PDB file of C-alpha atoms and ligand atoms in Angstrom:
ATOM      1  CA  UNK W   1      91.811  67.911 100.090  1.00 54.00           C
ATOM      2  CA  UNK W   2      91.195  70.948 102.283  1.00 60.00           C
ATOM      3  CA  UNK W   3      87.732  72.450 101.915  1.00 67.00           C
ATOM      4  CA  UNK W   4      87.761  75.694  99.905  1.00 71.00           C
ATOM      5  CA  UNK W   5      86.114  78.799 101.265  1.00 82.00           C
ATOM      6  CA  UNK W   6      83.292  79.973  99.039  1.00 83.00           C
ATOM      7  CA  UNK W   7      82.982  83.562  97.902  1.00 83.00           C
ATOM      8  CA  UNK W   8      79.481  84.900  97.474  1.00 85.00           C
ATOM      9  CA  UNK W   9      80.079  87.533  94.841  1.00 86.00           C
ATOM     10  CA  UNK W  10      82.570  89.033  92.416  1.00 87.00           C
ATOM     11  CA  UNK W  11      82.607  92.128  94.590  1.00 90.00           C
ATOM     12  CA  UNK W  12      83.653  90.135  97.645  1.00 89.00           C
ATOM     13  CA  UNK W  13      86.345  88.450  95.536  1.00 88.00           C
ATOM     14  CA  UNK W  14      87.810  91.802  94.425  1.00 91.00           C
ATOM     15  CA  UNK W  15      87.784  93.296  97.944  1.00 92.00           C
ATOM     16  CA  UNK W  16      89.691  90.252  99.187  1.00 90.00           C
ATOM     17  CA  UNK W  17      92.359  90.620  96.490  1.00 91.00           C
ATOM     18  CA  UNK W  18      92.680  94.311  97.327  1.00 95.00           C
ATOM     19  CA  UNK W  19      93.167  93.404 100.991  1.00 92.00           C
ATOM     20  CA  UNK W  20      96.028  91.030 100.153  1.00 90.00           C
ATOM     21  CA  UNK W  21      97.755  93.569  97.955  1.00 93.00           C
ATOM     22  CA  UNK W  22      97.328  96.418 100.437  1.00 95.00           C
ATOM     23  CA  UNK W  23      98.814  94.260 103.194  1.00 91.00           C
ATOM     24  CA  UNK W  24     101.917  93.795 101.047  1.00 91.00           C
ATOM     25  CA  UNK W  25     102.203  97.556 100.722  1.00 92.00           C
ATOM     26  CA  UNK W  26     102.604  98.019 104.492  1.00 91.00           C
ATOM     27  CA  UNK W  27     106.294  97.153 104.380  1.00 86.00           C
ATOM     28  CA  UNK W  28     107.019  97.672 100.659  1.00 85.00           C
ATOM     29  CA  UNK W  29     106.386 100.892  98.832  1.00 86.00           C
ATOM     30  CA  UNK W  30     105.917 101.478  95.999  1.00 95.00           C
ATOM     31  CA  UNK W  31     104.679  97.997  95.191  1.00 97.00           C
ATOM     32  CA  UNK W  32     105.636  96.634  91.801  1.00 97.00           C
ATOM     33  CA  UNK W  33     102.654  94.786  90.378  1.00 97.00           C
ATOM     34  CA  UNK W  34     102.560  92.695  87.222  1.00 97.00           C
ATOM     35  CA  UNK W  35      99.163  92.149  85.675  1.00 98.00           C
ATOM     36  CA  UNK W  36      99.827  89.161  83.451  1.00 98.00           C
ATOM     37  CA  UNK W  37      97.249  88.778  80.687  1.00 98.00           C
ATOM     38  CA  UNK W  38      95.759  92.085  81.746  1.00 98.00           C
ATOM     39  CA  UNK W  39      93.116  92.510  79.072  1.00 98.00           C
ATOM     40  CA  UNK W  40      91.219  95.759  78.854  1.00 97.00           C
ATOM     41  CA  UNK W  41      90.080  96.175  82.447  1.00 95.00           C
ATOM     42  CA  UNK W  42      91.479  95.956  85.992  1.00 94.00           C
ATOM     43  CA  UNK W  43      88.742  95.513  88.610  1.00 94.00           C
ATOM     44  CA  UNK W  44      90.760  96.346  91.733  1.00 96.00           C
ATOM     45  CA  UNK W  45      90.777  99.635  93.600  1.00 96.00           C
ATOM     46  CA  UNK W  46      94.150 100.267  95.242  1.00 97.00           C
ATOM     47  CA  UNK W  47      93.499 103.827  96.388  1.00 95.00           C
ATOM     48  CA  UNK W  48      95.770 104.775  99.250  1.00 94.00           C
ATOM     49  CA  UNK W  49      98.851 102.789  98.291  1.00 96.00           C
ATOM     50  CA  UNK W  50     101.773 103.550  96.003  1.00 96.00           C
ATOM     51  CA  UNK W  51     102.350 101.119  93.175  1.00 97.00           C
ATOM     52  CA  UNK W  52     103.509 100.643  89.621  1.00 98.00           C
ATOM     53  CA  UNK W  53     101.382  98.482  87.329  1.00 98.00           C
ATOM     54  CA  UNK W  54     102.922  96.623  84.402  1.00 98.00           C
ATOM     55  CA  UNK W  55     100.428  95.044  82.021  1.00 98.00           C
ATOM     56  CA  UNK W  56     101.351  92.242  79.633  1.00 98.00           C
ATOM     57  CA  UNK W  57      98.924  90.881  77.072  1.00 98.00           C
ATOM     58  CA  UNK W  58      99.171  89.176  73.719  1.00 98.00           C
ATOM     59  CA  UNK W  59      96.107  91.020  72.401  1.00 98.00           C
ATOM     60  CA  UNK W  60      97.151  94.444  71.213  1.00 98.00           C
ATOM     61  CA  UNK W  61      93.514  95.443  70.652  1.00 98.00           C
ATOM     62  CA  UNK W  62      92.688  94.828  74.311  1.00 98.00           C
ATOM     63  CA  UNK W  63      95.672  96.899  75.403  1.00 98.00           C
ATOM     64  CA  UNK W  64      94.669  99.769  73.108  1.00 98.00           C
ATOM     65  CA  UNK W  65      91.199  99.757  74.674  1.00 98.00           C
ATOM     66  CA  UNK W  66      92.793  99.702  78.100  1.00 98.00           C
ATOM     67  CA  UNK W  67      94.881 102.733  77.251  1.00 97.00           C
ATOM     68  CA  UNK W  68      91.993 104.643  75.709  1.00 97.00           C
ATOM     69  CA  UNK W  69      89.485 103.917  78.446  1.00 96.00           C
ATOM     70  CA  UNK W  70      91.566 103.781  81.637  1.00 97.00           C
ATOM     71  CA  UNK W  71      95.190 104.694  80.911  1.00 97.00           C
ATOM     72  CA  UNK W  72      96.124 103.067  84.235  1.00 97.00           C
ATOM     73  CA  UNK W  73      99.214 101.056  83.250  1.00 98.00           C
ATOM     74  CA  UNK W  74     102.672 102.343  84.143  1.00 98.00           C
ATOM     75  CA  UNK W  75     104.121 100.066  81.489  1.00 98.00           C
ATOM     76  CA  UNK W  76     102.330  98.206  78.699  1.00 98.00           C
ATOM     77  CA  UNK W  77     103.871  95.181  77.002  1.00 98.00           C
ATOM     78  CA  UNK W  78     102.280  93.487  74.007  1.00 98.00           C
ATOM     79  CA  UNK W  79     103.708  90.008  74.184  1.00 98.00           C
ATOM     80  CA  UNK W  80     103.023  86.360  74.755  1.00 98.00           C
ATOM     81  CA  UNK W  81     103.515  85.378  78.407  1.00 98.00           C
ATOM     82  CA  UNK W  82     105.434  82.319  77.249  1.00 98.00           C
ATOM     83  CA  UNK W  83     108.130  84.414  75.606  1.00 98.00           C
ATOM     84  CA  UNK W  84     108.129  87.720  77.503  1.00 98.00           C
ATOM     85  CA  UNK W  85     111.330  88.465  79.441  1.00 97.00           C
ATOM     86  CA  UNK W  86     110.507  89.112  83.079  1.00 97.00           C
ATOM     87  CA  UNK W  87     113.236  90.391  85.357  1.00 97.00           C
ATOM     88  CA  UNK W  88     114.195  88.024  88.199  1.00 95.00           C
ATOM     89  CA  UNK W  89     112.915  89.053  91.680  1.00 93.00           C
ATOM     90  CA  UNK W  90     111.187  92.111  90.235  1.00 96.00           C
ATOM     91  CA  UNK W  91     107.553  91.975  91.374  1.00 95.00           C
ATOM     92  CA  UNK W  92     105.903  92.125  94.791  1.00 94.00           C
ATOM     93  CA  UNK W  93     102.577  91.017  93.347  1.00 93.00           C
ATOM     94  CA  UNK W  94     101.633  89.144  90.184  1.00 94.00           C
ATOM     95  CA  UNK W  95      97.963  89.175  89.328  1.00 94.00           C
ATOM     96  CA  UNK W  96      96.858  86.589  86.772  1.00 95.00           C
ATOM     97  CA  UNK W  97      93.140  86.383  86.296  1.00 93.00           C
ATOM     98  CA  UNK W  98      91.442  83.918  83.930  1.00 93.00           C
ATOM     99  CA  UNK W  99      94.422  83.655  81.616  1.00 96.00           C
ATOM    100  CA  UNK W 100      96.169  80.311  82.194  1.00 95.00           C
ATOM    101  CA  UNK W 101      93.313  78.305  80.716  1.00 95.00           C
ATOM    102  CA  UNK W 102      94.097  80.075  77.419  1.00 97.00           C
ATOM    103  CA  UNK W 103      97.784  79.198  77.422  1.00 98.00           C
ATOM    104  CA  UNK W 104      99.182  76.101  75.747  1.00 98.00           C
ATOM    105  CA  UNK W 105     102.210  75.863  78.052  1.00 97.00           C
ATOM    106  CA  UNK W 106     100.749  77.158  81.325  1.00 97.00           C
ATOM    107  CA  UNK W 107     103.454  75.547  83.475  1.00 96.00           C
ATOM    108  CA  UNK W 108     106.193  77.467  81.666  1.00 96.00           C
ATOM    109  CA  UNK W 109     104.324  80.671  82.452  1.00 96.00           C
ATOM    110  CA  UNK W 110     103.998  79.749  86.122  1.00 94.00           C
ATOM    111  CA  UNK W 111     107.761  79.167  86.229  1.00 93.00           C
ATOM    112  CA  UNK W 112     108.332  82.661  84.898  1.00 95.00           C
ATOM    113  CA  UNK W 113     106.049  84.062  87.578  1.00 93.00           C
ATOM    114  CA  UNK W 114     107.865  82.198  90.354  1.00 89.00           C
ATOM    115  CA  UNK W 115     111.177  83.480  89.041  1.00 91.00           C
ATOM    116  CA  UNK W 116     110.144  87.103  88.772  1.00 93.00           C
ATOM    117  CA  UNK W 117     108.408  87.314  92.162  1.00 91.00           C
ATOM    118  CA  UNK W 118     110.477  88.828  94.947  1.00 91.00           C
ATOM    119  CA  UNK W 119     110.972  86.596  97.998  1.00 87.00           C
ATOM    120  CA  UNK W 120     107.765  86.931 100.009  1.00 86.00           C
ATOM    121  CA  UNK W 121     105.913  88.186  96.932  1.00 89.00           C
ATOM    122  CA  UNK W 122     102.424  86.948  96.128  1.00 90.00           C
ATOM    123  CA  UNK W 123     100.850  85.469  93.046  1.00 91.00           C
ATOM    124  CA  UNK W 124      97.120  85.951  92.796  1.00 91.00           C
ATOM    125  CA  UNK W 125      95.801  83.372  90.423  1.00 91.00           C
ATOM    126  CA  UNK W 126      92.245  83.008  89.206  1.00 90.00           C
ATOM    127  CA  UNK W 127      91.496  79.951  87.110  1.00 90.00           C
ATOM    128  CA  UNK W 128      88.456  77.979  86.111  1.00 89.00           C
ATOM    129  CA  UNK W 129      89.255  74.414  87.217  1.00 88.00           C
ATOM    130  CA  UNK W 130      89.450  72.193  84.111  1.00 89.00           C
ATOM    131  CA  UNK W 131      87.758  69.428  86.128  1.00 86.00           C
ATOM    132  CA  UNK W 132      84.711  71.404  87.187  1.00 84.00           C
ATOM    133  CA  UNK W 133      81.575  71.451  85.070  1.00 83.00           C
ATOM    134  CA  UNK W 134      82.446  74.771  83.474  1.00 83.00           C
ATOM    135  CA  UNK W 135      85.957  73.577  82.598  1.00 87.00           C
ATOM    136  CA  UNK W 136      84.717  70.273  81.278  1.00 88.00           C
ATOM    137  CA  UNK W 137      82.042  71.828  79.067  1.00 89.00           C
ATOM    138  CA  UNK W 138      84.509  74.378  77.710  1.00 92.00           C
ATOM    139  CA  UNK W 139      87.034  71.652  76.888  1.00 93.00           C
ATOM    140  CA  UNK W 140      84.619  69.396  75.041  1.00 92.00           C
ATOM    141  CA  UNK W 141      82.939  72.086  72.973  1.00 94.00           C
ATOM    142  CA  UNK W 142      84.471  73.798  69.923  1.00 96.00           C
ATOM    143  CA  UNK W 143      85.457  77.445  69.786  1.00 96.00           C
ATOM    144  CA  UNK W 144      82.542  78.357  67.516  1.00 96.00           C
ATOM    145  CA  UNK W 145      80.237  77.262  70.326  1.00 95.00           C
ATOM    146  CA  UNK W 146      82.042  79.547  72.809  1.00 95.00           C
ATOM    147  CA  UNK W 147      81.495  82.423  70.406  1.00 96.00           C
ATOM    148  CA  UNK W 148      77.845  81.517  69.949  1.00 95.00           C
ATOM    149  CA  UNK W 149      77.435  81.312  73.718  1.00 94.00           C
ATOM    150  CA  UNK W 150      79.086  84.692  74.291  1.00 95.00           C
ATOM    151  CA  UNK W 151      76.994  86.411  71.610  1.00 96.00           C
ATOM    152  CA  UNK W 152      73.595  84.826  71.955  1.00 95.00           C
ATOM    153  CA  UNK W 153      73.303  83.371  75.448  1.00 92.00           C
ATOM    154  CA  UNK W 154      75.486  85.673  77.518  1.00 92.00           C
ATOM    155  CA  UNK W 155      74.350  88.402  75.082  1.00 95.00           C
ATOM    156  CA  UNK W 156      77.624  90.230  74.917  1.00 96.00           C
ATOM    157  CA  UNK W 157      77.303  92.531  71.890  1.00 96.00           C
ATOM    158  CA  UNK W 158      81.093  93.038  71.733  1.00 97.00           C
ATOM    159  CA  UNK W 159      81.962  89.327  71.623  1.00 97.00           C
ATOM    160  CA  UNK W 160      84.422  88.631  68.844  1.00 96.00           C
ATOM    161  CA  UNK W 161      85.299  92.292  68.194  1.00 97.00           C
ATOM    162  CA  UNK W 162      88.909  93.487  68.327  1.00 96.00           C
ATOM    163  CA  UNK W 163      90.147  93.439  71.910  1.00 97.00           C
ATOM    164  CA  UNK W 164      87.238  91.364  73.210  1.00 97.00           C
ATOM    165  CA  UNK W 165      86.921  87.665  73.990  1.00 96.00           C
ATOM    166  CA  UNK W 166      86.107  84.913  73.880  1.00 97.00           C
ATOM    167  CA  UNK W 167      89.667  83.647  73.557  1.00 98.00           C
ATOM    168  CA  UNK W 168      90.575  80.082  72.559  1.00 97.00           C
ATOM    169  CA  UNK W 169      91.108  77.732  75.498  1.00 97.00           C
ATOM    170  CA  UNK W 170      93.645  74.906  76.006  1.00 95.00           C
ATOM    171  CA  UNK W 171      93.232  73.869  79.644  1.00 95.00           C
ATOM    172  CA  UNK W 172      96.634  72.309  80.265  1.00 96.00           C
ATOM    173  CA  UNK W 173      96.400  69.648  83.016  1.00 94.00           C
ATOM    174  CA  UNK W 174      97.979  72.062  85.497  1.00 94.00           C
ATOM    175  CA  UNK W 175      94.950  74.363  85.178  1.00 93.00           C
ATOM    176  CA  UNK W 176      93.078  72.642  87.964  1.00 90.00           C
ATOM    177  CA  UNK W 177      93.043  72.773  91.718  1.00 87.00           C
ATOM    178  CA  UNK W 178      94.997  69.517  91.988  1.00 89.00           C
ATOM    179  CA  UNK W 179      97.450  70.608  89.270  1.00 91.00           C
ATOM    180  CA  UNK W 180      98.260  73.879  90.999  1.00 90.00           C
ATOM    181  CA  UNK W 181      98.613  72.203  94.373  1.00 87.00           C
ATOM    182  CA  UNK W 182     101.114  69.731  92.962  1.00 90.00           C
ATOM    183  CA  UNK W 183     103.013  72.471  91.181  1.00 89.00           C
ATOM    184  CA  UNK W 184     103.312  74.440  94.425  1.00 86.00           C
ATOM    185  CA  UNK W 185     104.526  71.436  96.400  1.00 85.00           C
ATOM    186  CA  UNK W 186     107.289  70.894  93.851  1.00 86.00           C
ATOM    187  CA  UNK W 187     108.343  74.521  93.495  1.00 80.00           C
ATOM    188  CA  UNK W 188     108.727  76.107  96.933  1.00 76.00           C
ATOM    189  CA  UNK W 189     105.424  77.931  96.741  1.00 80.00           C
ATOM    190  CA  UNK W 190     102.978  78.020  99.627  1.00 84.00           C
ATOM    191  CA  UNK W 191      99.273  78.252  98.979  1.00 86.00           C
ATOM    192  CA  UNK W 192      98.094  80.870 101.443  1.00 85.00           C
ATOM    193  CA  UNK W 193      94.416  80.694 100.692  1.00 85.00           C
ATOM    194  CA  UNK W 194      92.101  78.980  98.259  1.00 86.00           C
ATOM    195  CA  UNK W 195      88.650  80.233  97.408  1.00 87.00           C
ATOM    196  CA  UNK W 196      85.956  79.033  95.107  1.00 84.00           C
ATOM    197  CA  UNK W 197      82.770  80.497  93.832  1.00 74.00           C
ATOM    198  CA  UNK W 198      79.878  79.498  91.690  1.00 65.00           C
ATOM    199  CA  UNK W 199      80.337  80.914  88.232  1.00 57.00           C
ATOM    200  CA  UNK W 200      77.708  83.099  86.708  1.00 52.00           C
ATOM    201  CA  UNK W 201      78.053  82.538  82.994  1.00 43.00           C
ATOM    202  CA  UNK W 202      75.432  85.051  81.993  1.00 45.00           C
ATOM    203  CA  UNK W 203      72.297  84.375  80.042  1.00 36.00           C
ATOM    204  CA  UNK W 204      68.891  85.683  80.996  1.00 39.00           C
ATOM    205  CA  UNK W 205      65.601  84.450  82.434  1.00 36.00           C
ATOM    206  CA  UNK W 206      65.349  80.691  82.703  1.00 36.00           C
ATOM    207  CA  UNK W 207      68.639  80.138  80.804  1.00 33.00           C
ATOM    208  CA  UNK W 208      70.467  82.231  83.338  1.00 33.00           C
ATOM    209  CA  UNK W 209      68.845  80.384  86.210  1.00 32.00           C
ATOM    210  CA  UNK W 210      69.721  76.964  84.830  1.00 34.00           C
ATOM    211  CA  UNK W 211      73.326  77.886  84.231  1.00 35.00           C
ATOM    212  CA  UNK W 212      73.616  79.196  87.743  1.00 32.00           C
ATOM    213  CA  UNK W 213      72.346  76.080  89.429  1.00 31.00           C
ATOM    214  CA  UNK W 214      74.186  73.622  87.248  1.00 30.00           C
ATOM    215  CA  UNK W 215      77.649  75.089  87.239  1.00 30.00           C
ATOM    216  CA  UNK W 216      80.108  75.139  90.107  1.00 31.00           C
ATOM    217  CA  UNK W 217      83.398  76.514  89.159  1.00 32.00           C
ATOM    218  CA  UNK W 218      86.255  78.777  89.974  1.00 34.00           C
ATOM    219  CA  UNK W 219      89.102  78.365  92.341  1.00 36.00           C
ATOM    220  CA  UNK W 220      91.119  81.339  93.347  1.00 40.00           C
ATOM    221  CA  UNK W 221      94.506  80.671  94.738  1.00 45.00           C
ATOM    222  CA  UNK W 222      96.791  83.048  96.433  1.00 49.00           C
ATOM    223  CA  UNK W 223     100.368  81.878  96.510  1.00 52.00           C
ATOM    224  CA  UNK W 224     103.374  83.215  98.340  1.00 55.00           C
ATOM    225  CA  UNK W 225     107.029  82.702  97.405  1.00 56.00           C
ATOM    226  CA  UNK W 226     109.237  81.435 100.216  1.00 51.00           C
ATOM    227  CA  UNK W 227     111.679  84.036 101.479  1.00 47.00           C
TER     228      UNK W 227
HETATM  229  C1  LIG S   1      89.530  86.016  79.628  1.00 50.62           C
HETATM  230  S1  LIG S   1      90.657  87.323  79.344  1.00 50.62           S
HETATM  231  C2  LIG S   1      90.996  87.878  81.016  1.00 50.62           C
HETATM  232  C3  LIG S   1      91.433  89.318  81.045  1.00 50.62           C
HETATM  233  C4  LIG S   1      91.652  89.884  82.462  1.00 50.62           C
HETATM  234  N1  LIG S   1      92.784  89.287  83.103  1.00 50.62           N
HETATM  235  C5  LIG S   1      90.416  89.730  83.301  1.00 50.62           C
HETATM  236  O1  LIG S   1      90.434  89.010  84.305  1.00 50.62           O
HETATM  237  O2  LIG S   1      89.391  90.367  82.951  1.00 50.62           O
HETATM  238  C6  LIG S   1      92.135  86.475  78.918  1.00 50.62           C
HETATM  239  C7  LIG S   1      93.283  87.418  78.570  1.00 50.62           C
HETATM  240  O3  LIG S   1      94.486  86.654  78.472  1.00 50.62           O
HETATM  241  C8  LIG S   1      95.204  87.109  77.338  1.00 50.62           C
HETATM  242  N2  LIG S   1      96.082  86.013  76.899  1.00 50.62           N
HETATM  243  C9  LIG S   1      95.718  84.778  76.476  1.00 50.62           C
HETATM  244  N3  LIG S   1      96.806  84.055  76.162  1.00 50.62           N
HETATM  245  C10 LIG S   1      97.885  84.846  76.404  1.00 50.62           C
HETATM  246  C11 LIG S   1      99.292  84.661  76.289  1.00 50.62           C
HETATM  247  N4  LIG S   1      99.817  83.509  75.849  1.00 50.62           N
HETATM  248  N5  LIG S   1     100.101  85.690  76.618  1.00 50.62           N
HETATM  249  C12 LIG S   1      99.581  86.872  77.064  1.00 50.62           C
HETATM  250  N6  LIG S   1      98.259  87.098  77.208  1.00 50.62           N
HETATM  251  C13 LIG S   1      97.418  86.098  76.888  1.00 50.62           C
HETATM  252  C14 LIG S   1      94.108  87.456  76.336  1.00 50.62           C
HETATM  253  O4  LIG S   1      94.586  88.267  75.306  1.00 50.62           O
HETATM  254  C15 LIG S   1      93.088  88.123  77.235  1.00 50.62           C
HETATM  255  O5  LIG S   1      93.324  89.496  77.385  1.00 50.62           O
END
């Protein structure tokens, strides 16, 4: 397997995604962007380009928070990604960040993405690899432990409230670096770039330090549909 490039920070990760999207806007304007599993917050800054942003999420509470706090979606759809109707060849960019691990039927969702991307469009996919330490620990521990972790170790006071995670995880076999690579080979998708970074799962003091050194995690894949 090709060596992945390692990103040093979340900030660097976001700037890179912005660069990819802005490059697409050079010859296509306005860009039609689908944020699939958008949640309550979009971390990218696309100042300077014209775009429409469609957000789909199954959690109505998260979408309400998104509307109240940011009101940045052109269109908001409360629906399951497995059943939502997405127009064929509609989007220039699909952004799907830390969602597929929560979907029991992730491959079906990827098929929808491939179908609704325009030729030459890009899919930006962020997933925790089910085979990395983070993925493994999440898979073998029950949901109550994820909630406990979010509340008392990561110390997120909103954990479990309406519109906030943690969300149940399934980790279909495709939610891995090898799974995505195989899917792309079989479906006319080219992986343009792959990046990884160490995950910072929160916590404080010594707990935070231990988590940081033990866990290696995320792969970020940027895919492009063949013209
Ligand atoms: C961990 S959050 C990530 C939110 C956001 N994309 C981000 O990166 O901050 C996972 C999101 O996926 C959504 N989600 C999970 N399963 C879904 C499904 N089957 N259809 C649509 N959205 C789903 C959840 O409601 C939640 O908003």
